[in-house]
mmCIF file of C-alpha atoms in Angstrom:
data_model
loop_
_atom_site.group_PDB
_atom_site.id
_atom_site.type_symbol
_atom_site.label_atom_id
_atom_site.label_comp_id
_atom_site.label_asym_id
_atom_site.label_seq_id
_atom_site.Cartn_x
_atom_site.Cartn_y
_atom_site.Cartn_z
ATOM 1 C CA UNK N 1 89.024 78.899 101.178
ATOM 2 C CA UNK N 2 91.111 78.005 98.402
ATOM 3 C CA UNK N 3 94.841 77.714 99.780
ATOM 4 C CA UNK N 4 96.360 76.056 96.881
ATOM 5 C CA UNK N 5 99.983 76.983 96.528
ATOM 6 C CA UNK N 6 100.420 79.067 93.437
ATOM 7 C CA UNK N 7 103.524 78.426 91.303
ATOM 8 C CA UNK N 8 105.516 81.541 91.310
ATOM 9 C CA UNK N 9 108.911 82.425 89.790
ATOM 10 C CA UNK N 10 109.485 85.626 91.658
ATOM 11 C CA UNK N 11 107.454 88.184 93.603
ATOM 12 C CA UNK N 12 106.317 91.559 91.861
ATOM 13 C CA UNK N 13 108.079 94.487 93.540
ATOM 14 C CA UNK N 14 105.743 97.547 93.987
ATOM 15 C CA UNK N 15 108.128 99.663 95.801
ATOM 16 C CA UNK N 16 111.737 99.536 97.030
ATOM 17 C CA UNK N 17 114.280 101.841 98.647
ATOM 18 C CA UNK N 18 117.314 101.251 100.845
ATOM 19 C CA UNK N 19 115.042 100.600 103.955
ATOM 20 C CA UNK N 20 111.804 98.924 102.749
ATOM 21 C CA UNK N 21 110.249 96.777 99.972
ATOM 22 C CA UNK N 22 106.725 96.326 99.135
ATOM 23 C CA UNK N 23 105.480 93.211 97.226
ATOM 24 C CA UNK N 24 102.292 92.122 95.586
ATOM 25 C CA UNK N 25 101.648 88.782 97.363
ATOM 26 C CA UNK N 26 99.462 86.350 95.360
ATOM 27 C CA UNK N 27 96.347 84.721 96.905
ATOM 28 C CA UNK N 28 97.384 81.454 98.469
ATOM 29 C CA UNK N 29 101.123 82.398 99.221
ATOM 30 C CA UNK N 30 101.919 82.091 102.944
ATOM 31 C CA UNK N 31 104.229 84.858 104.268
ATOM 32 C CA UNK N 32 106.675 82.439 106.035
ATOM 33 C CA UNK N 33 106.984 78.747 106.820
ATOM 34 C CA UNK N 34 104.205 77.390 109.314
ATOM 35 C CA UNK N 35 103.416 74.092 110.790
ATOM 36 C CA UNK N 36 99.746 74.294 109.809
ATOM 37 C CA UNK N 37 100.704 74.334 106.112
ATOM 38 C CA UNK N 38 103.440 71.597 105.751
ATOM 39 C CA UNK N 39 102.401 71.141 102.232
ATOM 40 C CA UNK N 40 103.494 74.557 101.074
ATOM 41 C CA UNK N 41 106.485 74.838 99.037
ATOM 42 C CA UNK N 42 106.887 78.665 98.669
ATOM 43 C CA UNK N 43 106.907 81.430 101.049
ATOM 44 C CA UNK N 44 106.956 85.194 100.465
ATOM 45 C CA UNK N 45 109.740 85.781 103.185
ATOM 46 C CA UNK N 46 112.105 83.222 101.700
ATOM 47 C CA UNK N 47 111.421 84.050 97.961
ATOM 48 C CA UNK N 48 111.948 87.870 98.676
ATOM 49 C CA UNK N 49 115.145 87.135 100.493
ATOM 50 C CA UNK N 50 116.507 84.796 97.577
ATOM 51 C CA UNK N 51 115.240 87.418 95.146
ATOM 52 C CA UNK N 52 117.143 90.403 96.541
ATOM 53 C CA UNK N 53 120.219 88.363 97.726
ATOM 54 C CA UNK N 54 119.757 89.668 101.466
ATOM 55 C CA UNK N 55 117.939 89.196 104.705
ATOM 56 C CA UNK N 56 114.437 90.597 104.811
ATOM 57 C CA UNK N 57 112.220 91.248 107.845
ATOM 58 C CA UNK N 58 108.444 90.912 107.747
ATOM 59 C CA UNK N 59 106.500 93.907 109.331
ATOM 60 C CA UNK N 60 102.907 92.871 109.204
ATOM 61 C CA UNK N 61 100.737 89.972 108.099
ATOM 62 C CA UNK N 62 98.447 89.319 105.132
ATOM 63 C CA UNK N 63 96.245 86.364 105.489
ATOM 64 C CA UNK N 64 97.098 83.370 103.174
ATOM 65 C CA UNK N 65 94.080 83.681 100.900
ATOM 66 C CA UNK N 66 94.314 87.668 100.717
ATOM 67 C CA UNK N 67 96.357 88.986 97.786
ATOM 68 C CA UNK N 68 98.070 92.484 97.589
ATOM 69 C CA UNK N 69 100.671 94.592 99.316
ATOM 70 C CA UNK N 70 102.928 93.241 101.802
ATOM 71 C CA UNK N 71 105.896 95.085 103.337
ATOM 72 C CA UNK N 72 109.216 93.896 104.419
ATOM 73 C CA UNK N 73 112.222 95.908 106.024
ATOM 74 C CA UNK N 74 115.790 95.555 104.966
ATOM 75 C CA UNK N 75 117.229 95.614 108.494
ATOM 76 C CA UNK N 76 115.999 94.911 112.121
ATOM 77 C CA UNK N 77 116.062 98.657 112.843
ATOM 78 C CA UNK N 78 113.815 99.626 109.907
ATOM 79 C CA UNK N 79 111.548 96.966 110.790
ATOM 80 C CA UNK N 80 111.092 98.295 114.466
ATOM 81 C CA UNK N 81 110.608 101.707 113.211
ATOM 82 C CA UNK N 82 107.784 100.784 110.712
ATOM 83 C CA UNK N 83 106.281 98.259 113.167
ATOM 84 C CA UNK N 84 105.741 101.207 115.598
ATOM 85 C CA UNK N 85 103.906 103.074 112.680
ATOM 86 C CA UNK N 86 101.548 100.318 112.254
ATOM 87 C CA UNK N 87 100.899 99.855 115.786
ATOM 88 C CA UNK N 88 100.333 103.754 116.400
ATOM 89 C CA UNK N 89 97.768 103.936 113.418
ATOM 90 C CA UNK N 90 100.510 105.631 111.129
ATOM 91 C CA UNK N 91 99.994 103.349 108.115
ATOM 92 C CA UNK N 92 96.703 103.882 106.046
ATOM 93 C CA UNK N 93 95.707 100.386 104.603
ATOM 94 C CA UNK N 94 93.220 100.300 101.675
ATOM 95 C CA UNK N 95 91.545 96.943 100.506
ATOM 96 C CA UNK N 96 88.970 96.231 97.924
ATOM 97 C CA UNK N 97 86.571 93.442 98.150
ATOM 98 C CA UNK N 98 83.481 91.861 96.583
ATOM 99 C CA UNK N 99 80.607 91.213 98.916
ATOM 100 C CA UNK N 100 77.276 89.582 99.094
ATOM 101 C CA UNK N 101 74.110 91.781 98.694
ATOM 102 C CA UNK N 102 73.636 95.513 98.459
ATOM 103 C CA UNK N 103 75.696 97.779 100.552
ATOM 104 C CA UNK N 104 75.508 101.522 100.068
ATOM 105 C CA UNK N 105 77.197 104.696 100.886
ATOM 106 C CA UNK N 106 80.117 104.998 103.411
ATOM 107 C CA UNK N 107 80.075 104.227 107.096
ATOM 108 C CA UNK N 108 82.173 102.700 109.908
ATOM 109 C CA UNK N 109 81.875 99.379 111.589
ATOM 110 C CA UNK N 110 82.728 99.742 115.053
ATOM 111 C CA UNK N 111 82.541 96.003 116.511
ATOM 112 C CA UNK N 112 84.882 94.564 118.931
ATOM 113 C CA UNK N 113 86.237 91.204 118.046
ATOM 114 C CA UNK N 114 87.189 88.217 120.371
ATOM 115 C CA UNK N 115 90.454 86.634 119.547
ATOM 116 C CA UNK N 116 90.063 83.507 117.231
ATOM 117 C CA UNK N 117 91.248 80.177 118.793
ATOM 118 C CA UNK N 118 91.918 77.715 116.033
ATOM 119 C CA UNK N 119 94.855 75.833 114.378
ATOM 120 C CA UNK N 120 95.936 79.358 112.767
ATOM 121 C CA UNK N 121 96.108 81.107 116.105
ATOM 122 C CA UNK N 122 99.415 81.565 117.850
ATOM 123 C CA UNK N 123 100.014 79.006 120.727
ATOM 124 C CA UNK N 124 99.965 81.849 123.291
ATOM 125 C CA UNK N 125 96.421 82.764 122.509
ATOM 126 C CA UNK N 126 94.006 82.500 125.486
ATOM 127 C CA UNK N 127 90.228 81.916 125.333
ATOM 128 C CA UNK N 128 89.504 84.173 128.281
ATOM 129 C CA UNK N 129 90.651 87.359 126.587
ATOM 130 C CA UNK N 130 88.188 90.098 126.376
ATOM 131 C CA UNK N 131 87.142 91.264 122.845
ATOM 132 C CA UNK N 132 89.359 93.666 121.320
ATOM 133 C CA UNK N 133 88.375 96.960 119.759
ATOM 134 C CA UNK N 134 87.920 96.711 116.000
ATOM 135 C CA UNK N 135 87.075 99.486 113.747
ATOM 136 C CA UNK N 136 86.680 99.602 109.731
ATOM 137 C CA UNK N 137 85.636 102.298 107.411
ATOM 138 C CA UNK N 138 83.897 101.227 104.206
ATOM 139 C CA UNK N 139 82.855 102.970 101.033
ATOM 140 C CA UNK N 140 80.574 101.301 98.335
ATOM 141 C CA UNK N 141 82.061 101.471 94.738
ATOM 142 C CA UNK N 142 79.347 99.627 92.621
ATOM 143 C CA UNK N 143 76.665 97.301 92.635
ATOM 144 C CA UNK N 144 76.187 94.368 90.183
ATOM 145 C CA UNK N 145 73.558 91.730 89.597
ATOM 146 C CA UNK N 146 74.278 88.286 88.122
ATOM 147 C CA UNK N 147 71.435 86.309 86.376
ATOM 148 C CA UNK N 148 71.951 83.344 88.547
ATOM 149 C CA UNK N 149 69.956 82.133 91.568
ATOM 150 C CA UNK N 150 71.469 81.342 94.801
ATOM 151 C CA UNK N 151 68.182 81.175 96.999
ATOM 152 C CA UNK N 152 64.672 82.478 96.615
ATOM 153 C CA UNK N 153 65.408 85.231 94.139
ATOM 154 C CA UNK N 154 66.065 84.581 90.308
ATOM 155 C CA UNK N 155 69.218 86.624 90.334
ATOM 156 C CA UNK N 156 72.145 87.447 92.759
ATOM 157 C CA UNK N 157 73.348 90.941 93.733
ATOM 158 C CA UNK N 158 76.843 91.994 94.743
ATOM 159 C CA UNK N 159 78.773 95.190 96.087
ATOM 160 C CA UNK N 160 82.242 96.238 95.281
ATOM 161 C CA UNK N 161 83.722 97.712 98.422
ATOM 162 C CA UNK N 162 86.647 99.764 99.543
ATOM 163 C CA UNK N 163 87.914 99.070 103.256
ATOM 164 C CA UNK N 164 90.239 101.013 105.372
ATOM 165 C CA UNK N 165 90.678 99.215 108.618
ATOM 166 C CA UNK N 166 91.686 101.412 111.497
ATOM 167 C CA UNK N 167 92.600 98.561 113.721
ATOM 168 C CA UNK N 168 94.420 95.156 112.733
ATOM 169 C CA UNK N 169 92.471 92.303 114.149
ATOM 170 C CA UNK N 170 92.864 88.888 112.750
ATOM 171 C CA UNK N 171 90.340 88.324 109.807
ATOM 172 C CA UNK N 172 89.026 91.866 110.845
ATOM 173 C CA UNK N 173 87.328 92.684 107.405
ATOM 174 C CA UNK N 174 86.109 89.235 106.724
ATOM 175 C CA UNK N 175 84.455 89.042 110.343
ATOM 176 C CA UNK N 176 83.042 92.552 110.194
ATOM 177 C CA UNK N 177 81.411 91.897 106.803
ATOM 178 C CA UNK N 178 79.966 88.702 108.122
ATOM 179 C CA UNK N 179 78.707 90.690 111.164
ATOM 180 C CA UNK N 180 76.818 93.107 108.952
ATOM 181 C CA UNK N 181 75.417 90.166 106.828
ATOM 182 C CA UNK N 182 77.457 91.109 103.649
ATOM 183 C CA UNK N 183 80.268 88.219 103.700
ATOM 184 C CA UNK N 184 83.136 88.623 101.243
ATOM 185 C CA UNK N 185 82.820 86.194 98.212
ATOM 186 C CA UNK N 186 85.111 83.317 98.514
ATOM 187 C CA UNK N 187 85.279 83.326 102.435
ATOM 188 C CA UNK N 188 84.724 79.913 103.323
ATOM 189 C CA UNK N 189 85.057 80.553 106.955
ATOM 190 C CA UNK N 190 82.969 83.641 107.400
ATOM 191 C CA UNK N 191 81.125 83.632 104.015
ATOM 192 C CA UNK N 192 78.025 82.414 102.344
ATOM 193 C CA UNK N 193 78.610 78.800 100.891
ATOM 194 C CA UNK N 194 75.895 79.325 98.058
ATOM 195 C CA UNK N 195 77.615 82.428 96.846
ATOM 196 C CA UNK N 196 80.986 80.844 96.907
ATOM 197 C CA UNK N 197 79.653 77.933 95.061
ATOM 198 C CA UNK N 198 78.358 80.178 92.274
ATOM 199 C CA UNK N 199 81.717 81.991 91.753
ATOM 200 C CA UNK N 200 83.551 78.616 91.887
ATOM 201 C CA UNK N 201 81.234 77.408 89.120
ATOM 202 C CA UNK N 202 82.132 80.618 87.070
ATOM 203 C CA UNK N 203 85.627 79.905 87.695
ATOM 204 C CA UNK N 204 86.544 82.112 90.639
ATOM 205 C CA UNK N 205 87.488 80.167 93.771
ATOM 206 C CA UNK N 206 89.906 82.754 95.531
ATOM 207 C CA UNK N 207 88.707 84.995 98.351
ATOM 208 C CA UNK N 208 87.787 88.329 96.762
ATOM 209 C CA UNK N 209 89.823 90.489 98.995
ATOM 210 C CA UNK N 210 92.961 92.514 97.952
ATOM 211 C CA UNK N 211 95.185 94.888 99.873
ATOM 212 C CA UNK N 212 95.327 97.623 97.159
ATOM 213 C CA UNK N 213 97.144 100.507 98.692
ATOM 214 C CA UNK N 214 99.600 101.342 101.708
ATOM 215 C CA UNK N 215 100.188 105.105 102.571
ATOM 216 C CA UNK N 216 102.706 105.995 105.323
ATOM 217 C CA UNK N 217 105.308 108.595 106.537
ATOM 218 C CA UNK N 218 108.696 107.108 105.901
ATOM 219 C CA UNK N 219 110.392 106.859 109.257
ATOM 220 C CA UNK N 220 113.845 107.947 107.787
ATOM 221 C CA UNK N 221 112.865 110.601 105.282
ATOM 222 C CA UNK N 222 109.579 111.807 106.834
ATOM 223 C CA UNK N 223 108.418 111.663 103.060
ATOM 224 C CA UNK N 224 104.581 110.795 102.445
ATOM 225 C CA UNK N 225 104.874 107.423 100.508
ATOM 226 C CA UNK N 226 101.654 105.976 98.642
ATOM 227 C CA UNK N 227 101.814 102.608 97.039
ATOM 228 C CA UNK N 228 98.996 101.350 95.004
ATOM 229 C CA UNK N 229 98.747 98.149 93.036
ATOM 230 C CA UNK N 230 96.923 97.655 89.734
ATOM 231 C CA UNK N 231 94.407 94.750 89.429
ATOM 232 C CA UNK N 232 96.062 91.241 89.260
ATOM 233 C CA UNK N 233 94.695 88.877 86.531
ATOM 234 C CA UNK N 234 92.199 87.500 88.955
ATOM 235 C CA UNK N 235 90.605 90.812 89.701
ATOM 236 C CA UNK N 236 90.593 91.618 85.995
ATOM 237 C CA UNK N 237 88.580 88.532 85.529
ATOM 238 C CA UNK N 238 86.117 89.496 88.398
ATOM 239 C CA UNK N 239 85.717 92.839 86.917
ATOM 240 C CA UNK N 240 85.336 91.437 83.339
ATOM 241 C CA UNK N 241 82.532 89.000 84.723
ATOM 242 C CA UNK N 242 80.790 92.033 86.272
ATOM 243 C CA UNK N 243 81.082 94.297 83.226
ATOM 244 C CA UNK N 244 77.868 95.503 82.178
ATOM 245 C CA UNK N 245 76.048 93.942 84.999
ATOM 246 C CA UNK N 246 75.729 97.220 87.143
ATOM 247 C CA UNK N 247 72.545 98.445 88.632
ATOM 248 C CA UNK N 248 71.512 101.803 90.274
ATOM 249 C CA UNK N 249 70.462 101.394 93.802
ATOM 250 C CA UNK N 250 67.242 103.513 94.293
ATOM 251 C CA UNK N 251 67.063 105.857 97.264
#
C-alpha cells in the first residue's frame, strides 16, 4: 500500500454545524498520531484542530490508505451521541471502489471476519476471539477492459463498485472483496500484486477505495443529513483512464 504522507495545507470541509464536522481525508493521511507510523508528520485530528482553532473528537476510523469522509465531533457529548449512532447502525456509509474482474448486479456478502492481529492492531487484541459478524452490500456500477495483460489473457477487466457496509470490522471491505476473489485495486495486503503493478505503471499507486457518502439522523435536530463528496483528483484520473473502456456484460 502506498502510505506516503501527502503534503496538505488544510483539510477540505464537506459539512459543518455547531456539533459536527466532516472532512475529506486524503489517502495516506493518518487520523491521529500512531507509533506504527513514526515518520508521519501530519494527522487529520491535529490538522482539523488547528484549522478550526478548537478541540475536535474523532468518532470513527478510516484506514490510512482510504480517502473520503471522516467525521469529528466538536464536543465530548456530541462524540458520544454520534458514536452510538455508528454502533447501532444509524449511520449509512457508502464507498466506491475499483476491483479486479467482472462482478455484476447487486448482492450481499455475509462473511464473518476474524480479528486481524498485526502491528496495526490495538494492543488489547486477542488471537482467540471468535470471528465477528461482517456484512457488506454491493452494487456494480460499470465494467472496464484495459488492453494490458496481467496473466494468461491479452487484456484485463475491472468493475467499479458501490459498497454499503452494515458492520464496521477492520479492513472489512478489503477482506470481503478478497474473499469473493475480486480484490480492490491498490490493496497490497489483500489484493492482486499483478493488477496493482499494472496500475502503478499507469501512474496510480493508491488504494482505489473512497468513502463517498454518509447519511445519518442528526442526534440534536433529528434532521436527516446526507453528505456526499465529489471525486478527488486521483479518482478523476482513474475515471479518465477508464473512459471509453467500458463493455457490456452479457447475460
